[in-house]
Amino acid sequence: MNKAQKIQLTLLSTLLGVVFCFGQKKSKGDDLFFQYQYQQAINAYETQLREGTLTEQQFLNLADSYFETNNFEKASETYLDLYKKDTLMEGHHFNKMLQSFSKTTNKERKDAFLSTMSSSFSKELMENMEFNQQLLQNSAAEPALDYQIFNLSGNSPQTDFAPAFYKDQLLFTSGRLQQKGNRYEPGNEDYFNIYSASVQPDGEISGIAPFTEITSSKYHKATPYYSQGLKSIFYVLSNTQNGELSFDDQGKNALAIAKQSIGGSFQLLLKDLSISFYYPFYDEASGKLYFSANFEDGYGGTDIYYVYTNSGQVMSAPINLGPRINTPGNEIAPFIFEGSFYFASDIFYGLGGMDIYKSNMEDGGFSIPINLGTGINSPEDDFGLIMRNEGEGLLGYFASNRAGGKGKDDVYGFKLDEKPGLKTITFKGVVQKPYDASEIVDKAVVRLKSPSGALLAETYSDENGNYRLEIPWQNEVVLESTKDHYSTFSKEFTEADFEGAESKNFDIGLSLYEDLVEEKEGQVVVKLKKFFFGNSQTQLTPEIETELDKVVDFVKSFPSAQLRVETYTDSRGGSSTNFKLTQDRSDAIKRYLVQHGVPAANVLYSIGYGEDKILNNCTNGVFCLEMLHKQNQRSLIVVLNDNVLFD
């Protein structure tokens, strides 16, 4: 069973095939197509093609039929023909076309198509694609996590999927044949039902039996999730009326979401005769009910949504998780574990059909979803992951139709020492002024580089100064940031800085040049509080050193700055003595700056001007108050290349 059938056949089996036959039939090919009899539909459509009676919609159905029967060469050619006509194809068909290219030798055609269509895809989709491609390439040569994956002995020759924890039991969905089952002949299965089994210490299951804590129905019941806080089961079921299937005015039946309190009441939460709902997941922490649905205004085939609830009672309209999670493909099976959002998607840049992804939940949003990599994911369909802490590690389950299974889809268990997923590094924080954290810096470029200088990732701080960068794991990285007329920030991080965590909250300080300089005496100088040497002294006091440390920081922030140290004194004392005194003071200042990290090449001059530049009338022989004499005692750090510093 392929990935598209996983969304509909896995949940609806061939129910929609029977349902659609109540609607309008255009041809034998259409009838077969809507009953998921894809090979027979191909034969019928190809006959119509030769007769010249195939419509564009039927040509698209033919492309989908090729895709569903794994004839990817013909699927890619047919999709491409339709694309050239610029007609019926939408996002989810583009996804199928790209998947077809990936499964053939047409990588160049796929790349060419992506370059042509990249402007039509969302920014988030392109970022997700580039990141995952880089991540999978970087991890190809690295050893995978030590997965202990096992096919459950209780799997049947039919479809088994959608595992869920229930107290000390495991629930799952199955189409296994029962003696008194309501047989669904087109799929050679019973209508889906929910089963329970005891979980053994090794993760295996035993004592499989139909789950009896939910309301009886002879049609589909599937994809359970147990909320311990609400003591309720959320699950999907066929829309019925008076015990029989109910249809919309187009002859379509769909799936609803229900909540069954254990030992209590039953409630239908989400129902629309034209919309199918899949894979409910209730988040105890937020009260949100997540699910998948095929609303027409989604991003692709099936998207993930949530509604706000009050103890499970729906209190809002469905809210789409947005383009960071949802794609032109199909997204299903949401699951939250320790701050990470897991789901399955058949987007074209995965390892095969449907892959499981993980996204970190941060500040009300989602990080780039990353492929869990080989082990959990295979070249086939992998979906419906759940896990919990067990002993010193993790116990989890998922469904897959990978080679070697017992049926159409099987439930697999796994044991693992740490959370699954390819390892990444995340930097996030706020870009702000270091001397005033209340002043944020927006539109600052933030980069991660390798120690050799290769660019690994780049972003810009948003209107609130926030930034976030995530890259495949590196042992060493350099974080850099700058903005025009702002300082340059650079800091190296090693593996030791990430010990025990893969995320670094790190605020970046960028200084605005104009905040650190001012104009004095017709020159641009580093902004300092005025300081004084002792009478006839050249020694630096702690107060002077505090101000000179600001110069050290200024040069670190603007390493291209060229400085001149100027020192002046008052008219008291001999002229030659004053010249020597101020020169010694300028030299002492330069010496301190160099000793504390300012390159000597940045301090072009240190000059003592003696009493040559008196600022007031306190010249030789004029009586002045001490405060007026002190106006002439000063040191300036002049920025010589101010006019070209940012050219």
PDB file of N, CA, C and O in Angstrom, residues 94-116:
ATOM      1  N   PHE A  94       1.801  18.623  -7.774  1.00  0.00           N
ATOM      2  CA  PHE A  94       3.215  18.949  -7.938  1.00  0.00           C
ATOM      3  C   PHE A  94       4.066  18.058  -7.037  1.00  0.00           C
ATOM      4  O   PHE A  94       5.145  17.600  -7.409  1.00  0.00           O
ATOM      5  N   ASN A  95       3.566  17.820  -5.825  1.00  0.00           N
ATOM      6  CA  ASN A  95       4.300  16.956  -4.900  1.00  0.00           C
ATOM      7  C   ASN A  95       4.431  15.547  -5.469  1.00  0.00           C
ATOM      8  O   ASN A  95       5.496  14.928  -5.408  1.00  0.00           O
ATOM      9  N   LYS A  96       3.348  15.020  -6.052  1.00  0.00           N
ATOM     10  CA  LYS A  96       3.405  13.692  -6.650  1.00  0.00           C
ATOM     11  C   LYS A  96       4.360  13.663  -7.847  1.00  0.00           C
ATOM     12  O   LYS A  96       5.093  12.686  -8.044  1.00  0.00           O
ATOM     13  N   MET A  97       4.356  14.731  -8.636  1.00  0.00           N
ATOM     14  CA  MET A  97       5.257  14.777  -9.775  1.00  0.00           C
ATOM     15  C   MET A  97       6.712  14.770  -9.298  1.00  0.00           C
ATOM     16  O   MET A  97       7.557  14.050  -9.842  1.00  0.00           O
ATOM     17  N   LEU A  98       7.024  15.552  -8.265  1.00  0.00           N
ATOM     18  CA  LEU A  98       8.384  15.593  -7.741  1.00  0.00           C
ATOM     19  C   LEU A  98       8.776  14.261  -7.125  1.00  0.00           C
ATOM     20  O   LEU A  98       9.922  13.814  -7.250  1.00  0.00           O
ATOM     21  N   GLN A  99       7.818  13.606  -6.458  1.00  0.00           N
ATOM     22  CA  GLN A  99       8.097  12.268  -5.932  1.00  0.00           C
ATOM     23  C   GLN A  99       8.402  11.300  -7.070  1.00  0.00           C
ATOM     24  O   GLN A  99       9.298  10.459  -6.962  1.00  0.00           O
ATOM     25  N   SER A 100       7.649  11.407  -8.158  1.00  0.00           N
ATOM     26  CA  SER A 100       7.881  10.537  -9.308  1.00  0.00           C
ATOM     27  C   SER A 100       9.280  10.765  -9.878  1.00  0.00           C
ATOM     28  O   SER A 100       9.989   9.813 -10.213  1.00  0.00           O
ATOM     29  N   PHE A 101       9.684  12.026  -9.987  1.00  0.00           N
ATOM     30  CA  PHE A 101      11.036  12.324 -10.454  1.00  0.00           C
ATOM     31  C   PHE A 101      12.074  11.703  -9.520  1.00  0.00           C
ATOM     32  O   PHE A 101      13.086  11.150  -9.963  1.00  0.00           O
ATOM     33  N   SER A 102      11.817  11.799  -8.191  1.00  0.00           N
ATOM     34  CA  SER A 102      12.773  11.274  -7.214  1.00  0.00           C
ATOM     35  C   SER A 102      12.921   9.766  -7.318  1.00  0.00           C
ATOM     36  O   SER A 102      13.985   9.215  -7.026  1.00  0.00           O
ATOM     37  N   LYS A 103      11.833   9.072  -7.718  1.00  0.00           N
ATOM     38  CA  LYS A 103      11.855   7.614  -7.750  1.00  0.00           C
ATOM     39  C   LYS A 103      12.318   7.077  -9.110  1.00  0.00           C
ATOM     40  O   LYS A 103      12.328   5.871  -9.332  1.00  0.00           O
ATOM     41  N   THR A 104      12.678   7.977 -10.013  1.00  0.00           N
ATOM     42  CA  THR A 104      13.220   7.573 -11.308  1.00  0.00           C
ATOM     43  C   THR A 104      14.615   8.163 -11.428  1.00  0.00           C
ATOM     44  O   THR A 104      15.205   8.630 -10.452  1.00  0.00           O
ATOM     45  N   THR A 105      15.146   8.167 -12.603  1.00  0.00           N
ATOM     46  CA  THR A 105      16.486   8.718 -12.820  1.00  0.00           C
ATOM     47  C   THR A 105      16.430  10.178 -13.249  1.00  0.00           C
ATOM     48  O   THR A 105      17.403  10.707 -13.783  1.00  0.00           O
ATOM     49  N   ASN A 106      15.298  10.829 -12.989  1.00  0.00           N
ATOM     50  CA  ASN A 106      15.095  12.190 -13.479  1.00  0.00           C
ATOM     51  C   ASN A 106      15.436  13.241 -12.428  1.00  0.00           C
ATOM     52  O   ASN A 106      14.703  14.211 -12.241  1.00  0.00           O
ATOM     53  N   LYS A 107      16.566  13.070 -11.733  1.00  0.00           N
ATOM     54  CA  LYS A 107      16.942  14.060 -10.717  1.00  0.00           C
ATOM     55  C   LYS A 107      17.162  15.436 -11.344  1.00  0.00           C
ATOM     56  O   LYS A 107      16.772  16.460 -10.780  1.00  0.00           O
ATOM     57  N   GLU A 108      17.786  15.470 -12.540  1.00  0.00           N
ATOM     58  CA  GLU A 108      18.013  16.759 -13.203  1.00  0.00           C
ATOM     59  C   GLU A 108      16.678  17.443 -13.528  1.00  0.00           C
ATOM     60  O   GLU A 108      16.534  18.652 -13.394  1.00  0.00           O
ATOM     61  N   ARG A 109      15.706  16.643 -13.955  1.00  0.00           N
ATOM     62  CA  ARG A 109      14.385  17.216 -14.268  1.00  0.00           C
ATOM     63  C   ARG A 109      13.722  17.744 -12.996  1.00  0.00           C
ATOM     64  O   ARG A 109      13.081  18.788 -13.023  1.00  0.00           O
ATOM     65  N   LYS A 110      13.898  17.017 -11.906  1.00  0.00           N
ATOM     66  CA  LYS A 110      13.342  17.471 -10.627  1.00  0.00           C
ATOM     67  C   LYS A 110      13.973  18.801 -10.222  1.00  0.00           C
ATOM     68  O   LYS A 110      13.281  19.740  -9.829  1.00  0.00           O
ATOM     69  N   ASP A 111      15.311  18.887 -10.324  1.00  0.00           N
ATOM     70  CA  ASP A 111      15.999  20.123  -9.958  1.00  0.00           C
ATOM     71  C   ASP A 111      15.557  21.276 -10.856  1.00  0.00           C
ATOM     72  O   ASP A 111      15.376  22.405 -10.387  1.00  0.00           O
ATOM     73  N   ALA A 112      15.403  20.988 -12.148  1.00  0.00           N
ATOM     74  CA  ALA A 112      14.974  22.037 -13.078  1.00  0.00           C
ATOM     75  C   ALA A 112      13.564  22.512 -12.745  1.00  0.00           C
ATOM     76  O   ALA A 112      13.279  23.718 -12.772  1.00  0.00           O
ATOM     77  N   PHE A 113      12.684  21.570 -12.422  1.00  0.00           N
ATOM     78  CA  PHE A 113      11.319  21.939 -12.068  1.00  0.00           C
ATOM     79  C   PHE A 113      11.302  22.777 -10.794  1.00  0.00           C
ATOM     80  O   PHE A 113      10.596  23.787 -10.710  1.00  0.00           O
ATOM     81  N   LEU A 114      12.101  22.378  -9.810  1.00  0.00           N
ATOM     82  CA  LEU A 114      12.143  23.125  -8.553  1.00  0.00           C
ATOM     83  C   LEU A 114      12.641  24.543  -8.773  1.00  0.00           C
ATOM     84  O   LEU A 114      12.126  25.498  -8.181  1.00  0.00           O
ATOM     85  N   SER A 115      13.662  24.705  -9.615  1.00  0.00           N
ATOM     86  CA  SER A 115      14.180  26.046  -9.869  1.00  0.00           C
ATOM     87  C   SER A 115      13.132  26.905 -10.574  1.00  0.00           C
ATOM     88  O   SER A 115      13.068  28.113 -10.367  1.00  0.00           O
ATOM     89  N   THR A 116      12.308  26.267 -11.406  1.00  0.00           N
ATOM     90  CA  THR A 116      11.258  26.999 -12.103  1.00  0.00           C
ATOM     91  C   THR A 116      10.125  27.372 -11.159  1.00  0.00           C
ATOM     92  O   THR A 116       9.556  28.468 -11.248  1.00  0.00           O
TER      93      THR A 116
END
